[in-house]
Coordinates of C-alpha atoms in Angstrom, one line a residue:
X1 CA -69.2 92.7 188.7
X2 CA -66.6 90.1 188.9
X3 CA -63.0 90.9 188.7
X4 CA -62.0 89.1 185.6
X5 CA -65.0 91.1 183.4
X6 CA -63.8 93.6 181.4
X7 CA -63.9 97.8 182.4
X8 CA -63.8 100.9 180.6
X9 CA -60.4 101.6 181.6
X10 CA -57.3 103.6 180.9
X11 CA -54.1 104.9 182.1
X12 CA -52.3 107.6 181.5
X13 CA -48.5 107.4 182.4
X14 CA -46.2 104.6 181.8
X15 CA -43.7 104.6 184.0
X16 CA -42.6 101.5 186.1
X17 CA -45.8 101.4 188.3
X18 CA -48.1 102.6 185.8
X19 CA -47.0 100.1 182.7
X20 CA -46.5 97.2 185.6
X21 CA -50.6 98.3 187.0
X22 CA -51.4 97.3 182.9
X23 CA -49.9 94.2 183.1
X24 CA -51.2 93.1 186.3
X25 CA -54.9 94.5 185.2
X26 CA -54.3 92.3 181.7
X27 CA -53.3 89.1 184.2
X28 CA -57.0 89.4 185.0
X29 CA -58.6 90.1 182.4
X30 CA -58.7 93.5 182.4
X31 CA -58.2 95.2 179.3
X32 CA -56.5 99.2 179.4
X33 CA -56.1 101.8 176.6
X34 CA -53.0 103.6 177.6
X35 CA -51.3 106.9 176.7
X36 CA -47.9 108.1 177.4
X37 CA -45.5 110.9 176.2
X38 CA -43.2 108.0 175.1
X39 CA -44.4 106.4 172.5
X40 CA -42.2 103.5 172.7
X41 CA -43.3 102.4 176.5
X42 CA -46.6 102.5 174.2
X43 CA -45.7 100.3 171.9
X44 CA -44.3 97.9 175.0
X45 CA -47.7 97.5 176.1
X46 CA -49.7 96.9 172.6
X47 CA -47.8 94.3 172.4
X48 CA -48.7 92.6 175.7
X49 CA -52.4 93.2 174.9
X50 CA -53.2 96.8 175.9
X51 CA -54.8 99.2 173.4
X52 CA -52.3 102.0 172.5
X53 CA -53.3 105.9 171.7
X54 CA -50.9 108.8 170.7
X55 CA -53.2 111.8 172.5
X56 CA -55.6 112.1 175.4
X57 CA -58.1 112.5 172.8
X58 CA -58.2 109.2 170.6
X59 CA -58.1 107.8 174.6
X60 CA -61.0 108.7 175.5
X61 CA -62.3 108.2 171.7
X62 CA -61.5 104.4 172.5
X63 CA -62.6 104.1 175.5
X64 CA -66.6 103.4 176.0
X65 CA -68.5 105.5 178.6
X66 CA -68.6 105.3 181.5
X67 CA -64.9 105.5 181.3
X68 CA -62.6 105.3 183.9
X69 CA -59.1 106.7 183.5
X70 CA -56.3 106.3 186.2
X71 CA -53.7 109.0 186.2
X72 CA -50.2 107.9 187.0
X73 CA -47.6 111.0 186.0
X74 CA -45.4 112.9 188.3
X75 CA -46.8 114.9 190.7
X76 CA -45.6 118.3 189.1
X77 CA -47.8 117.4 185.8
X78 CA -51.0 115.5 187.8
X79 CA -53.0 118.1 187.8
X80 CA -52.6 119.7 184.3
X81 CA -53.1 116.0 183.0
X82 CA -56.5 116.0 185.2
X83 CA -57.6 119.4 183.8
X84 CA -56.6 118.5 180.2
X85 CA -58.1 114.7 180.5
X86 CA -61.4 116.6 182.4
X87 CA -62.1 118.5 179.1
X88 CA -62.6 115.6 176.9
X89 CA -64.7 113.4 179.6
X90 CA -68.3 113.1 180.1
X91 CA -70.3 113.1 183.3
X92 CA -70.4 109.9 184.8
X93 CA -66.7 109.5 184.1
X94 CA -64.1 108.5 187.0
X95 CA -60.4 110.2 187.3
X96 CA -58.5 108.1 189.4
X97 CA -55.0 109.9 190.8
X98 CA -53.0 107.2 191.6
X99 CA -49.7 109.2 192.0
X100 CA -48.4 110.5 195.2
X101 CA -50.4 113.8 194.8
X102 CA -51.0 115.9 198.1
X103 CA -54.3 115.2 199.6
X104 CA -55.5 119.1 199.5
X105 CA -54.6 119.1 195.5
X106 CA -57.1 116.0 196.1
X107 CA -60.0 118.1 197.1
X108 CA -59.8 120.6 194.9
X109 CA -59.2 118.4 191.5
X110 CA -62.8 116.5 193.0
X111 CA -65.0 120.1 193.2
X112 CA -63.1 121.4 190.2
X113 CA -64.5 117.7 188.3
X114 CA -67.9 117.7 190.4
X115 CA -68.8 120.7 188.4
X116 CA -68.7 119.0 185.1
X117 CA -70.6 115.3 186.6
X118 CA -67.1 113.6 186.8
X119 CA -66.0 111.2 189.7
X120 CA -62.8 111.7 191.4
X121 CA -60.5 108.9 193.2
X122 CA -57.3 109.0 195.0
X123 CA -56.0 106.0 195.6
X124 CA -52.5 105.6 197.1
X125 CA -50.5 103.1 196.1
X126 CA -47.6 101.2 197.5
X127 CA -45.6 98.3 196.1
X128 CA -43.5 99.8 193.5
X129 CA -41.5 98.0 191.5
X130 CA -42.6 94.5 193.0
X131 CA -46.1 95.1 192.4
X132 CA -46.9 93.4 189.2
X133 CA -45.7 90.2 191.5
X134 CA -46.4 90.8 195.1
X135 CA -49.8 92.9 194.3
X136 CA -50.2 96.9 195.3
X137 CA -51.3 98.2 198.7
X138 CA -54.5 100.2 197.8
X139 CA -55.3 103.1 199.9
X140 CA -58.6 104.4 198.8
X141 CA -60.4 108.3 199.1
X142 CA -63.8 108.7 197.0
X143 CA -67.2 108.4 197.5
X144 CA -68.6 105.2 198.6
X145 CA -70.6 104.1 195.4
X146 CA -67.9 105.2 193.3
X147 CA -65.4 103.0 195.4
X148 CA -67.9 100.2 195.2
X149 CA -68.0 100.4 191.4
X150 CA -64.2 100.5 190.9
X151 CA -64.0 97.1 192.6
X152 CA -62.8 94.8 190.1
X153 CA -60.0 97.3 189.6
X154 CA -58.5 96.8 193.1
X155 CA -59.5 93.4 193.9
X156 CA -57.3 92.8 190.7
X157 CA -54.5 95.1 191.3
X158 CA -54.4 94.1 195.4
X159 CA -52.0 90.9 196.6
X160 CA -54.8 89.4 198.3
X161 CA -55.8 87.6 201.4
X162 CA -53.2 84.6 201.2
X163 CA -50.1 87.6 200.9
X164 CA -50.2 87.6 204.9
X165 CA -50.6 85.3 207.5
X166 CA -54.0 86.3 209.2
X167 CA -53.7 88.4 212.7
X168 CA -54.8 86.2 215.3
X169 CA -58.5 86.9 216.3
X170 CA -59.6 87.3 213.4
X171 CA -62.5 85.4 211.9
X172 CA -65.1 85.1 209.2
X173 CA -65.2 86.6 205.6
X174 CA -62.0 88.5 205.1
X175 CA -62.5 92.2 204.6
X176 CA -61.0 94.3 201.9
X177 CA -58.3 95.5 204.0
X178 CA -57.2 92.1 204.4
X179 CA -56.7 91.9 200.3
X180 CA -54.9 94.6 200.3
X181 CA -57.3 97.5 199.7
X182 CA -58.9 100.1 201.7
X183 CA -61.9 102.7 201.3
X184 CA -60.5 105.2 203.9
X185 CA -62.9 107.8 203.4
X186 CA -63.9 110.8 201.4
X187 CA -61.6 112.3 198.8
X188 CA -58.3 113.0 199.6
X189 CA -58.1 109.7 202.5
X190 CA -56.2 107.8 200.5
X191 CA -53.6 109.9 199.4
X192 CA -53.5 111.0 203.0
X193 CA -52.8 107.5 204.6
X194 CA -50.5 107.1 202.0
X195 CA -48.5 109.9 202.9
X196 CA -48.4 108.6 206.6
X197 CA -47.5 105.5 205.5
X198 CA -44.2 107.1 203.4
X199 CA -42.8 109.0 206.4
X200 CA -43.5 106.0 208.3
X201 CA -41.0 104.6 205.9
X202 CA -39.0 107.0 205.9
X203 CA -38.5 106.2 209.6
X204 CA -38.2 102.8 209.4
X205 CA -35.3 103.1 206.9
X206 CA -33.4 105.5 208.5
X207 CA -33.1 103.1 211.6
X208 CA -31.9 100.4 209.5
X209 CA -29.5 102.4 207.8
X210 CA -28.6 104.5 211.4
X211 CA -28.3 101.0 212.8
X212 CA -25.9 99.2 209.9
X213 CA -23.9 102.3 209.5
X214 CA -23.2 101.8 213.5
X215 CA -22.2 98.1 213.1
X216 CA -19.7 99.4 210.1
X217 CA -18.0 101.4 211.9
X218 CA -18.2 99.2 215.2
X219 CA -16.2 96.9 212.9
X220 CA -13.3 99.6 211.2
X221 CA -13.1 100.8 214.6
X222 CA -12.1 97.3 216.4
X223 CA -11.3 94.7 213.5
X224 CA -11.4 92.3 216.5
X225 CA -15.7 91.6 216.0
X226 CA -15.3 91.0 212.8
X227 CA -18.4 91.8 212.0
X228 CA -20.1 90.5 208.2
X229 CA -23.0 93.1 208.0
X230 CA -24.3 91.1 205.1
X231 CA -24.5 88.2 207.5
X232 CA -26.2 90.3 210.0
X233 CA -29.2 91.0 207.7
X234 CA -29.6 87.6 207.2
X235 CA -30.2 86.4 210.5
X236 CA -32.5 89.2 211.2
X237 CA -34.7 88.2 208.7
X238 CA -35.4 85.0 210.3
X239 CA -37.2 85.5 213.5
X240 CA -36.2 88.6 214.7
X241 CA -38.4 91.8 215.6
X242 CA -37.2 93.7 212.9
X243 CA -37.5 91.4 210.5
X244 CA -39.6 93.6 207.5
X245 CA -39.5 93.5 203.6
X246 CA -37.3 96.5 203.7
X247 CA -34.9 94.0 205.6
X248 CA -35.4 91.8 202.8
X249 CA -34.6 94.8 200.5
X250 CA -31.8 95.6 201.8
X251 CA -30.1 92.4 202.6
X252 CA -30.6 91.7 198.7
X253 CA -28.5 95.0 197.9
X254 CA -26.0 94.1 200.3
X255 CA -25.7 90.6 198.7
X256 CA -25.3 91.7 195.5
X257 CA -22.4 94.3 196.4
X258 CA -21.4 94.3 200.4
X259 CA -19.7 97.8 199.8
X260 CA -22.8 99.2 198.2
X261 CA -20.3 101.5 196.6
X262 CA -22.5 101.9 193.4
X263 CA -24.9 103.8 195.5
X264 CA -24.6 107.6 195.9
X265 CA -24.7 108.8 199.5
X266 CA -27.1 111.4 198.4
X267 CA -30.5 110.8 199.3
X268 CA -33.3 112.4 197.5
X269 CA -36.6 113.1 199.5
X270 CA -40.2 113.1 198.1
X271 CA -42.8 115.0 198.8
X272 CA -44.6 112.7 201.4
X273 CA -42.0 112.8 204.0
X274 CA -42.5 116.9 204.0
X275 CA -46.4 116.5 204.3
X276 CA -46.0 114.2 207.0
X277 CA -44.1 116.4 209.0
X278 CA -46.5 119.3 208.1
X279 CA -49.2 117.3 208.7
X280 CA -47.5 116.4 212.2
X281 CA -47.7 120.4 213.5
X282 CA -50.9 120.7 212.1
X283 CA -52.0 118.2 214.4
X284 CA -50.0 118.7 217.2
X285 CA -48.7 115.3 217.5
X286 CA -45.0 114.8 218.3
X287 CA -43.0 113.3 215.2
X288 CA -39.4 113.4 216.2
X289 CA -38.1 110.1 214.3
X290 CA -40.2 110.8 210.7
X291 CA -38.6 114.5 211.2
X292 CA -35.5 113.1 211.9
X293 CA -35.2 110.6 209.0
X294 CA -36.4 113.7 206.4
X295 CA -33.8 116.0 208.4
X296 CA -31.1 113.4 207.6
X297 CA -32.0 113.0 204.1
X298 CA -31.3 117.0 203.5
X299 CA -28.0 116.4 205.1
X300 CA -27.3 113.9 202.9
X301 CA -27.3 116.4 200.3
X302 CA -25.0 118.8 201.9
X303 CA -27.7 120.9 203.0
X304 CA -26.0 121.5 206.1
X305 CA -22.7 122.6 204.8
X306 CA -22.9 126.2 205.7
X307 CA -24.4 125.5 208.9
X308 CA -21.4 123.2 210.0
X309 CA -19.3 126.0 208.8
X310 CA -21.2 128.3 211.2
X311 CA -20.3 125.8 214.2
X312 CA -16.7 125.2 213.4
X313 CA -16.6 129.2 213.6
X314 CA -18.1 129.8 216.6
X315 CA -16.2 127.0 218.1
X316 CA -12.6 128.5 216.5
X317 CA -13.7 131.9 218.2
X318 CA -14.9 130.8 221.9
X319 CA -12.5 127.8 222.0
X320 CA -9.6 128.3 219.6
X321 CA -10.7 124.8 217.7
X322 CA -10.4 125.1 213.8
X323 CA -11.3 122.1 211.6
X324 CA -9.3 122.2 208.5
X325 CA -11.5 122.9 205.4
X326 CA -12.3 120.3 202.7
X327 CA -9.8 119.7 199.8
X328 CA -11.7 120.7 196.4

């Protein structure tokens, strides 16, 4: 099967990477019959060429079998969708949980299916909001013929082989990985590389943003370097070490307001960056920068305002040093 023929697909969730996975599908040829709570990002979509349905079941009613239906809600709702959606499917259907779902929920949603004949996929997916341009970074968890069948769904979603210069060495046909999709394994692989791969990120941001916020106050501190941050992210982005679409990100934001001061300093954590710690003491492996960079993100919240209270009090008692509280 070619990746411009038509599949029995549909998707469930329209949110910004759901509705954008639609669009990129219908770019090749890929027809979806989609379903969300909002009617209106329904609507959206009908009128870009996807079939629209107001229920699970006139989804599946319009949808020929063997159907294949990607799930993409939040992860507190995945798997009552996969329950509800498993009533109305027939064996030889395919769930796919494209969501950042934890990869044990994974394995439990595929027995729970197996018993009624249906396929279960993770796939984790990265490229959010960019995707519909750039192409989404497929990691894959199923079994193999499954996989192999969904093909023309990730060689159409994927960026492709011309997205990256090749790594030297390389030679011959390129493989999948090299379009940008991956069979990792059995279920639950997929979601669990792709939770690696977000406290990897997690890491990797909080050294950029450790290593700007230095530079900022290198620059209050002694107005003498005269330091442009903005102008720092540029030059890194041309040759240096670090350079990184999560430079490119970031020196876009800074562009487009060097104070950043429509940000909140509040940073919200997902789940991934907790299961990648976890999953760091299950395995005994030393994580101290991905359990660093979700630390920081609960102190961002204020998490650690009763704690700092606690230090400022033992410090006042042994020492006689009193920080003066917070105005209200």
């Amino acid at each position: 099967m070619s990746a411009n023929q038509h599949v029995n697909f549909g998707m469930v969730g329209l949110g910004r990477m759901g509705a954008n996975i639609v669009r990129r599908l219908l770019v090749s040829g890929i027809s979806s019959v989609v379903f969300d709570v909002n009617p209106a990002a329904v609507d959206s979509l009908e009128k870009e060429g996807a079939v629209g349905s107001s229920s699970y079941l006139e989804m599946v009613e319009k949808i020929p079998a063997p159907r294949t239906i990607w799930v993409m809600v939040p992860s507190s709702v995945t798997n009552k969708t996969i329950e509800e959606l498993s009533s109305l499917l027939q064996p030889g259907d395919t769930i796919i949980d494209g969501g950042n779902s934890h990869y044990k929920d994974d394995v439990n949603n595929a027995r729970l299916l197996a018993l009624k004949g249906i396929n279960f996929v993770d796939v984790g997916t990265s490229g959010g909001v960019y995707g519909l341009e750039r192409g989404y970074s497929l990691m894959i968890g199923g079994e193999a013929d499954v996989v192999e069948n969904l093909r023309p769904l990730f060689v159409a979603l994927a960026p492709g082989f011309q997205s990256a210069e090749r790594t030297p060495g390389l030679v011959g046909e390129p493989t999948d990985s090299e379009q940008g999709f991956l069979h990792c394994g059995p279920v639950g692989s997929g979601h669990y590389v792709k939770m690696i791969h977000n406290g990897i990120e997690y890491g990797m941001m909080a050294a950029f943003a450790e290593g700007l916020g230095i530079l900022e106050a290198a620059k209050d501190a002694d107005p003498s370097y005269e330091l442009d941050i903005q102008e720092i992210t540029q030059v890194w982005r041309r040759g240096s070490v670090v350079a990184s679409w999560l430079l490119d990100l970031t020196a876009q934001a800074l562009h487009e307001n060097p104070s950043l001061d429509e940000y909140s300093s509040s940073v919200s954590d997902s789940g991934e960056g907790r299961w990648t710690v976890q999953a760091a003491l299950e395995t005994g492996i030393p994580a101290p920068v991905l359990s660093a960079a979700l630390y920081s993100r609960f102190a961002s919240r204020d998490n650690d305002d009763f704690s700092n209270k606690v230090l400022n009090a033992m410090r006042y008692k042994f020492g006689g040093h009193n920080e003066h509280p917070k105005k209200a």
